Amino acid sequence: MIVEIGHFALTLAFAVALFQMTIPLFGAARGWSDWMRTAAPAAMMQFLLTGIAFAALTHAFVVSDFSVRLVATNSHSLKPMLYKISGTWGNHEGSMLLWVLILTLFGAMVAAFGRDLPLGLKARALSVQAMIGAAFLAFILFTSNPFERLVPPPLDGNDLNPLLQDPGLAFHPPFLYLGYVGLSMSFSFAIAALIEGRVDAAWARWVRPWTLAAWIALTLGIALGSYWAYYELGWGGWWFWDPVENASFMPWLIAAALLHSAIVVEKRSALKTWTILLAIIAFSLSLVGTFIVRSGVLTSVHAFATDPDRGVFILAILAVATVGSLTLFAWRAPSMKADGMFRPFSREGALIYNNLMLAVAAAVVFAGTLAPLVREFVDGAKISVGAPFFDLAFTPFMVMLFVALPLGSIMAWKRADFGRVVSRLWWAAALSLALGGIIWGLQSGDALLAPVGLALGAWMVLGSIVELIDRAGWPRTGLGGFRRLSRLPRAEWGKWIAHSGLAVTVCGIAAITAWEQEDIRLARPGDVIDIGGYEIVFEGVTALPLGAPFEVANCGAGQESVLKGGEGRNFTTDLGRFSLRRGGREVAQLCAEKRFYPVQRMPTTEAAIDSNLLRDVYVVLGDKQTEGDAWAVRAYVKPLAVWIWLGALIMGVGGMVSLSDRRYRVGAAAKARPAAPALPAE
């Protein structure tokens, strides 16, 4: 009965979405205030009904209701509770329901917190948001019904994909969807502004927090997915330029450009049409990612579905949303003239340069991701575009961006003084170059990546410190500088934190790429692997049957909670024990696993990782050889590996600090543009 309630609630949500996309929009066109005001309660009702549907599906997974086809296909009675819950969105149908739930959540938040928005802009934005919701609700109801019954129900389920039975994958998709779908709100505001024919500072101030929230979620979601791939897949890497990885990275780049472009609209009333275009492109790229994951046109370990019919439906949504919005943009954009004038060497000019680098970088990723699809469509040839292309084509634009970032941050608006900028930053540049030179001299080999990357990271951090000193007025202000800093907007602090986080990630990427050490061999119990100044002693392998109690002490890498006791474990495992030593002293005990999930007949790898701020020691247990007691073992030493994800976390914290700025939590800015008087419907 609960399942039927969920299906009925989802159908009602579709009906409410149809109402919300038409009545408020028509009311805004006619100036009828009572019709426009229906947008907010409709958005709240759509979220409530979608939430009921999602709760009903979650309940079916929690209680293992195998009469629901989706539960029978993606769950099992022996699965741990965390993965029963995450199994709700660990499949195509459930993940689409989560997608729509988050979409309606953003609409409900605008309805609840947008009381100071101009009535017409609010009504139009919520109507556009409802159009997106109606399209995806129709997609779920007509092609991907999560509540379909299975008669007769099986005694047990088929289990969830073992690769998804991991805490990282339990939280990775929701964060990504918050980012993907959050960009829909920026898109809706952009389309509402185009319909209205007006973009100003108040509009930019309303768009920025929604874009920032989406960017934060995408940052954390991408980082979670990267770390999952690092420790779960056992390949030793953190980024593969996989099509689905790229699908999340492209909107992240454009969202970053949109955030910076909106600043120019807000501060200088310039770049209006460009900002609108970025909002359209950012959400369009989110839809491209949805299409890639669910159409089967590109193969990926992350893909949810391979049904061409579903792919065609999503492609139709993508085409209508993108072509329709760009057509409206082409019609309206000429009327949106920029008011602010500025010199190329200015804060505005630096932000344009920032946008150019990010947009070109996103275009490179887009071209490399879709090139195999286009080539196959044209002449049937199958090609692959991998890391060498992306490293060569993408990296130079990022380097040019990172070099310019501290310069742009310290420039004045409208017209900057070149001499003043140089006088403020010369010591930061000198220290960064000196650091790069020292690293070049100390390293073994002639790899340029590490010195350049670490020098760029230092340059970005020191540049933020220079800007901090400049804003405090030191040394002229003395202790009064702290008072000046305490009065700065939180958005400024968030910017410095986020830029520093980016620098930390850049340092981690450079170090792990240039200095990683690897050893691959066949090892027997008692063998010693010498790598990177460490000794890894292979102590042997223990076979752990399904459900058998087993106590593992000092296993490291947080594996104790998984391996203590057999209750709730739905896999067998070969547990490889390793002792990590340095200078004859034991540093850590490591446990690497080869797991096997009997229901899905699928093996997985669990790497053993000893991690600190300076390096990761990473060990993977491979297959047992047919003769003797030898096992394939791969060992790595990865310098500054944790900095990659620590930097992403710092960026997320910086975004949250900016989001807490009072200017983005109240609608006072909306008063800058008095709304035209609205009339009740006649």
Tab-separated table of N, CA, C and O in Angstrom, residues 366-440:
chain	number	residue	atom	x	y	z
A	366	PHE	N	34.973	18.935	-23.009
A	366	PHE	CA	33.775	18.579	-23.775
A	366	PHE	C	34.154	17.907	-25.087
A	366	PHE	O	33.601	16.864	-25.466
A	367	ALA	N	35.114	18.493	-25.799
A	367	ALA	CA	35.526	17.938	-27.092
A	367	ALA	C	36.142	16.555	-26.929
A	367	ALA	O	35.827	15.622	-27.682
A	368	GLY	N	37.001	16.403	-25.916
A	368	GLY	CA	37.642	15.111	-25.714
A	368	GLY	C	36.670	14.037	-25.272
A	368	GLY	O	36.833	12.855	-25.624
A	369	THR	N	35.644	14.427	-24.520
A	369	THR	CA	34.668	13.454	-24.019
A	369	THR	C	33.754	12.961	-25.128
A	369	THR	O	33.439	11.767	-25.216
A	370	LEU	N	33.310	13.878	-25.983
A	370	LEU	CA	32.339	13.499	-27.015
A	370	LEU	C	32.968	13.125	-28.352
A	370	LEU	O	32.266	12.656	-29.255
A	371	ALA	N	34.277	13.311	-28.506
A	371	ALA	CA	34.923	12.977	-29.781
A	371	ALA	C	34.709	11.522	-30.187
A	371	ALA	O	34.414	11.249	-31.366
A	372	PRO	N	34.845	10.546	-29.252
A	372	PRO	CA	34.595	9.158	-29.678
A	372	PRO	C	33.175	8.939	-30.185
A	372	PRO	O	32.965	8.208	-31.150
A	373	LEU	N	32.191	9.578	-29.545
A	373	LEU	CA	30.804	9.429	-29.963
A	373	LEU	C	30.580	10.026	-31.347
A	373	LEU	O	29.935	9.420	-32.211
A	374	VAL	N	31.134	11.219	-31.578
A	374	VAL	CA	30.964	11.881	-32.880
A	374	VAL	C	31.642	11.077	-33.983
A	374	VAL	O	31.081	10.877	-35.070
A	375	ARG	N	32.844	10.593	-33.704
A	375	ARG	CA	33.570	9.821	-34.722
A	375	ARG	C	32.823	8.537	-35.083
A	375	ARG	O	32.719	8.176	-36.269
A	376	GLU	N	32.309	7.855	-34.071
A	376	GLU	CA	31.566	6.622	-34.342
A	376	GLU	C	30.300	6.906	-35.131
A	376	GLU	O	29.903	6.139	-36.000
A	377	PHE	N	29.638	8.033	-34.839
A	377	PHE	CA	28.422	8.401	-35.560
A	377	PHE	C	28.728	8.734	-37.021
A	377	PHE	O	27.956	8.401	-37.926
A	378	VAL	N	29.889	9.368	-37.279
A	378	VAL	CA	30.225	9.815	-38.626
A	378	VAL	C	30.628	8.655	-39.523
A	378	VAL	O	30.103	8.487	-40.630
A	379	ASP	N	31.570	7.827	-39.080
A	379	ASP	CA	32.067	6.763	-39.971
A	379	ASP	C	32.158	5.395	-39.320
A	379	ASP	O	32.700	4.461	-39.921
A	380	GLY	N	31.632	5.266	-38.104
A	380	GLY	CA	31.615	3.962	-37.448
A	380	GLY	C	32.910	3.567	-36.787
A	380	GLY	O	32.988	2.498	-36.163
A	381	ALA	N	33.945	4.401	-36.901
A	381	ALA	CA	35.244	4.060	-36.301
A	381	ALA	C	35.190	4.289	-34.793
A	381	ALA	O	34.580	5.241	-34.310
A	382	LYS	N	35.838	3.408	-34.047
A	382	LYS	CA	35.885	3.524	-32.587
A	382	LYS	C	37.256	4.056	-32.189
A	382	LYS	O	38.284	3.457	-32.511
A	383	ILE	N	37.257	5.193	-31.507
A	383	ILE	CA	38.500	5.776	-31.019
A	383	ILE	C	38.362	6.026	-29.525
A	383	ILE	O	37.256	6.038	-28.973
A	384	SER	N	39.479	6.180	-28.858
A	384	SER	CA	39.470	6.518	-27.440
A	384	SER	C	40.314	7.769	-27.239
A	384	SER	O	41.353	7.946	-27.872
A	385	VAL	N	39.841	8.637	-26.370
A	385	VAL	CA	40.568	9.854	-26.015
A	385	VAL	C	40.880	9.750	-24.525
A	385	VAL	O	39.962	9.762	-23.701
A	386	GLY	N	42.141	9.631	-24.196
A	386	GLY	CA	42.517	9.361	-22.820
A	386	GLY	C	43.326	10.468	-22.187
A	386	GLY	O	43.379	11.612	-22.669
A	387	ALA	N	44.007	10.098	-21.103
A	387	ALA	CA	44.734	11.063	-20.287
A	387	ALA	C	45.776	11.874	-21.057
A	387	ALA	O	45.918	13.076	-20.806
A	388	PRO	N	46.556	11.290	-21.986
A	388	PRO	CA	47.555	12.102	-22.691
A	388	PRO	C	46.964	13.326	-23.387
A	388	PRO	O	47.537	14.420	-23.334
A	389	PHE	N	45.799	13.149	-24.039
A	389	PHE	CA	45.169	14.295	-24.706
A	389	PHE	C	44.763	15.349	-23.686
A	389	PHE	O	45.062	16.548	-23.846
A	390	PHE	N	44.058	14.936	-22.635
A	390	PHE	CA	43.564	15.902	-21.660
A	390	PHE	C	44.710	16.589	-20.920
A	390	PHE	O	44.651	17.794	-20.654
A	391	ASP	N	45.754	15.826	-20.591
A	391	ASP	CA	46.881	16.432	-19.881
A	391	ASP	C	47.547	17.514	-20.719
A	391	ASP	O	47.896	18.593	-20.218
A	392	LEU	N	47.717	17.246	-22.021
A	392	LEU	CA	48.383	18.210	-22.891
A	392	LEU	C	47.491	19.387	-23.258
A	392	LEU	O	47.956	20.532	-23.364
A	393	ALA	N	46.204	19.127	-23.474
A	393	ALA	CA	45.302	20.180	-23.953
A	393	ALA	C	44.685	20.990	-22.825
A	393	ALA	O	44.377	22.178	-22.999
A	394	PHE	N	44.478	20.369	-21.662
A	394	PHE	CA	43.782	21.035	-20.561
A	394	PHE	C	44.737	21.780	-19.633
A	394	PHE	O	44.459	22.911	-19.213
A	395	THR	N	45.878	21.172	-19.327
A	395	THR	CA	46.773	21.720	-18.304
A	395	THR	C	47.261	23.136	-18.603
A	395	THR	O	47.302	23.977	-17.689
A	396	PRO	N	47.666	23.474	-19.839
A	396	PRO	CA	48.172	24.839	-20.070
A	396	PRO	C	47.185	25.933	-19.691
A	396	PRO	O	47.598	26.983	-19.172
A	397	PHE	N	45.904	25.727	-19.939
A	397	PHE	CA	44.923	26.758	-19.596
A	397	PHE	C	44.800	26.928	-18.078
A	397	PHE	O	44.620	28.032	-17.581
A	398	MET	N	44.914	25.809	-17.350
A	398	MET	CA	44.870	25.908	-15.898
A	398	MET	C	46.102	26.618	-15.351
A	398	MET	O	46.010	27.414	-14.420
A	399	VAL	N	47.256	26.336	-15.938
A	399	VAL	CA	48.476	27.012	-15.492
A	399	VAL	C	48.353	28.519	-15.718
A	399	VAL	O	48.690	29.331	-14.838
A	400	MET	N	47.859	28.912	-16.893
A	400	MET	CA	47.694	30.344	-17.176
A	400	MET	C	46.683	30.980	-16.222
A	400	MET	O	46.855	32.134	-15.802
A	401	LEU	N	45.646	30.231	-15.857
A	401	LEU	CA	44.669	30.750	-14.907
A	401	LEU	C	45.297	30.929	-13.531
A	401	LEU	O	45.109	31.970	-12.883
A	402	PHE	N	46.046	29.927	-13.064
A	402	PHE	CA	46.624	29.992	-11.730
A	402	PHE	C	47.670	31.109	-11.627
A	402	PHE	O	47.797	31.751	-10.581
A	403	VAL	N	48.407	31.351	-12.704
A	403	VAL	CA	49.384	32.439	-12.691
A	403	VAL	C	48.687	33.785	-12.514
A	403	VAL	O	49.157	34.666	-11.784
A	404	ALA	N	47.552	33.964	-13.172
A	404	ALA	CA	46.858	35.255	-13.158
A	404	ALA	C	45.990	35.458	-11.921
A	404	ALA	O	45.604	36.587	-11.616
A	405	LEU	N	45.658	34.380	-11.201
A	405	LEU	CA	44.680	34.486	-10.117
A	405	LEU	C	45.080	35.502	-9.051
A	405	LEU	O	44.270	36.382	-8.693
A	406	PRO	N	46.296	35.463	-8.468
A	406	PRO	CA	46.638	36.473	-7.453
A	406	PRO	C	46.693	37.886	-8.016
A	406	PRO	O	46.370	38.849	-7.318
A	407	LEU	N	47.101	38.021	-9.288
A	407	LEU	CA	47.145	39.347	-9.904
A	407	LEU	C	45.756	39.966	-9.974
A	407	LEU	O	45.548	41.127	-9.608
A	408	GLY	N	44.783	39.166	-10.445
A	408	GLY	CA	43.426	39.688	-10.568
A	408	GLY	C	42.810	40.019	-9.233
A	408	GLY	O	42.046	41.000	-9.105
A	409	SER	N	43.119	39.241	-8.209
A	409	SER	CA	42.499	39.460	-6.904
A	409	SER	C	42.900	40.787	-6.288
A	409	SER	O	42.144	41.377	-5.501
A	410	ILE	N	44.094	41.285	-6.616
A	410	ILE	CA	44.581	42.501	-5.981
A	410	ILE	C	44.363	43.742	-6.843
A	410	ILE	O	44.623	44.861	-6.416
A	411	MET	N	43.884	43.560	-8.063
A	411	MET	CA	43.641	44.708	-8.939
A	411	MET	C	42.441	45.515	-8.472
A	411	MET	O	41.505	44.984	-7.877
A	412	ALA	N	42.461	46.789	-8.791
A	412	ALA	CA	41.329	47.665	-8.482
A	412	ALA	C	40.268	47.529	-9.566
A	412	ALA	O	40.548	47.115	-10.695
A	413	TRP	N	39.033	47.892	-9.197
A	413	TRP	CA	37.965	47.909	-10.179
A	413	TRP	C	38.164	49.060	-11.157
A	413	TRP	O	38.784	50.069	-10.846
A	414	LYS	N	37.683	48.895	-12.341
A	414	LYS	CA	37.631	49.897	-13.408
A	414	LYS	C	38.994	50.163	-14.039
A	414	LYS	O	39.146	50.072	-15.253
A	415	ARG	N	40.004	50.490	-13.231
A	415	ARG	CA	41.332	50.726	-13.785
A	415	ARG	C	42.360	50.454	-12.696
A	415	ARG	O	42.319	51.065	-11.624
A	416	ALA	N	43.277	49.533	-12.959
A	416	ALA	CA	44.276	49.158	-11.969
A	416	ALA	C	45.619	49.810	-12.295
A	416	ALA	O	45.915	50.110	-13.451
A	417	ASP	N	46.407	50.020	-11.262
A	417	ASP	CA	47.749	50.588	-11.386
A	417	ASP	C	48.749	49.436	-11.460
A	417	ASP	O	48.934	48.703	-10.484
A	418	PHE	N	49.386	49.287	-12.612
A	418	PHE	CA	50.319	48.173	-12.804
A	418	PHE	C	51.449	48.210	-11.786
A	418	PHE	O	51.821	47.186	-11.207
A	419	GLY	N	51.999	49.390	-11.558
A	419	GLY	CA	53.102	49.511	-10.610
A	419	GLY	C	52.694	49.100	-9.208
A	419	GLY	O	53.457	48.445	-8.486
A	420	ARG	N	51.489	49.485	-8.786
A	420	ARG	CA	51.031	49.124	-7.447
A	420	ARG	C	50.856	47.609	-7.315
A	420	ARG	O	51.209	47.019	-6.286
A	421	VAL	N	50.293	46.976	-8.335
A	421	VAL	CA	50.094	45.518	-8.300
A	421	VAL	C	51.440	44.809	-8.170
A	421	VAL	O	51.613	43.893	-7.353
A	422	VAL	N	52.421	45.237	-8.971
A	422	VAL	CA	53.744	44.610	-8.920
A	422	VAL	C	54.394	44.831	-7.575
A	422	VAL	O	55.009	43.920	-6.994
A	423	SER	N	54.299	46.052	-7.024
A	423	SER	CA	54.943	46.346	-5.743
A	423	SER	C	54.346	45.533	-4.603
A	423	SER	O	55.037	45.234	-3.622
A	424	ARG	N	53.068	45.174	-4.707
A	424	ARG	CA	52.443	44.370	-3.662
A	424	ARG	C	52.818	42.895	-3.762
A	424	ARG	O	52.916	42.200	-2.755
A	425	LEU	N	53.011	42.412	-4.980
A	425	LEU	CA	53.141	40.960	-5.174
A	425	LEU	C	54.563	40.485	-5.459
A	425	LEU	O	54.784	39.273	-5.591
A	426	TRP	N	55.539	41.386	-5.536
A	426	TRP	CA	56.869	40.955	-5.976
A	426	TRP	C	57.475	39.937	-5.031
A	426	TRP	O	58.108	38.963	-5.463
A	427	TRP	N	57.281	40.145	-3.714
A	427	TRP	CA	57.914	39.216	-2.768
A	427	TRP	C	57.238	37.841	-2.809
A	427	TRP	O	57.901	36.803	-2.624
A	428	ALA	N	55.908	37.811	-3.064
A	428	ALA	CA	55.220	36.527	-3.194
A	428	ALA	C	55.721	35.779	-4.425
A	428	ALA	O	55.943	34.557	-4.391
A	429	ALA	N	55.922	36.521	-5.520
A	429	ALA	CA	56.442	35.892	-6.740
A	429	ALA	C	57.859	35.383	-6.520
A	429	ALA	O	58.218	34.276	-6.954
A	430	ALA	N	58.696	36.172	-5.825
A	430	ALA	CA	60.078	35.763	-5.582
A	430	ALA	C	60.142	34.504	-4.722
A	430	ALA	O	60.907	33.572	-5.015
A	431	LEU	N	59.340	34.455	-3.648
A	431	LEU	CA	59.335	33.275	-2.783
A	431	LEU	C	58.840	32.038	-3.527
A	431	LEU	O	59.376	30.938	-3.349
A	432	SER	N	57.811	32.210	-4.362
A	432	SER	CA	57.269	31.072	-5.111
A	432	SER	C	58.288	30.536	-6.100
A	432	SER	O	58.488	29.314	-6.221
A	433	LEU	N	58.978	31.443	-6.820
A	433	LEU	CA	60.002	31.010	-7.762
A	433	LEU	C	61.165	30.339	-7.034
A	433	LEU	O	61.733	29.349	-7.518
A	434	ALA	N	61.517	30.879	-5.860
A	434	ALA	CA	62.603	30.286	-5.081
A	434	ALA	C	62.231	28.874	-4.638
A	434	ALA	O	63.058	27.946	-4.696
A	435	LEU	N	60.989	28.699	-4.199
A	435	LEU	CA	60.532	27.368	-3.794
A	435	LEU	C	60.607	26.399	-4.969
A	435	LEU	O	61.078	25.259	-4.827
A	436	GLY	N	60.135	26.841	-6.131
A	436	GLY	CA	60.214	25.979	-7.314
A	436	GLY	C	61.643	25.617	-7.660
A	436	GLY	O	61.942	24.469	-8.013
A	437	GLY	N	62.566	26.594	-7.535
A	437	GLY	CA	63.963	26.315	-7.824
A	437	GLY	C	64.583	25.342	-6.841
A	437	GLY	O	65.363	24.455	-7.230
A	438	ILE	N	64.252	25.486	-5.567
A	438	ILE	CA	64.776	24.567	-4.555
A	438	ILE	C	64.288	23.156	-4.810
A	438	ILE	O	65.060	22.185	-4.739
A	439	ILE	N	62.999	23.009	-5.110
A	439	ILE	CA	62.446	21.679	-5.379
A	439	ILE	C	63.093	21.079	-6.624
A	439	ILE	O	63.424	19.887	-6.657
A	440	TRP	N	63.313	21.894	-7.636
A	440	TRP	CA	63.978	21.418	-8.853
A	440	TRP	C	65.373	20.900	-8.537
A	440	TRP	O	65.805	19.864	-9.049
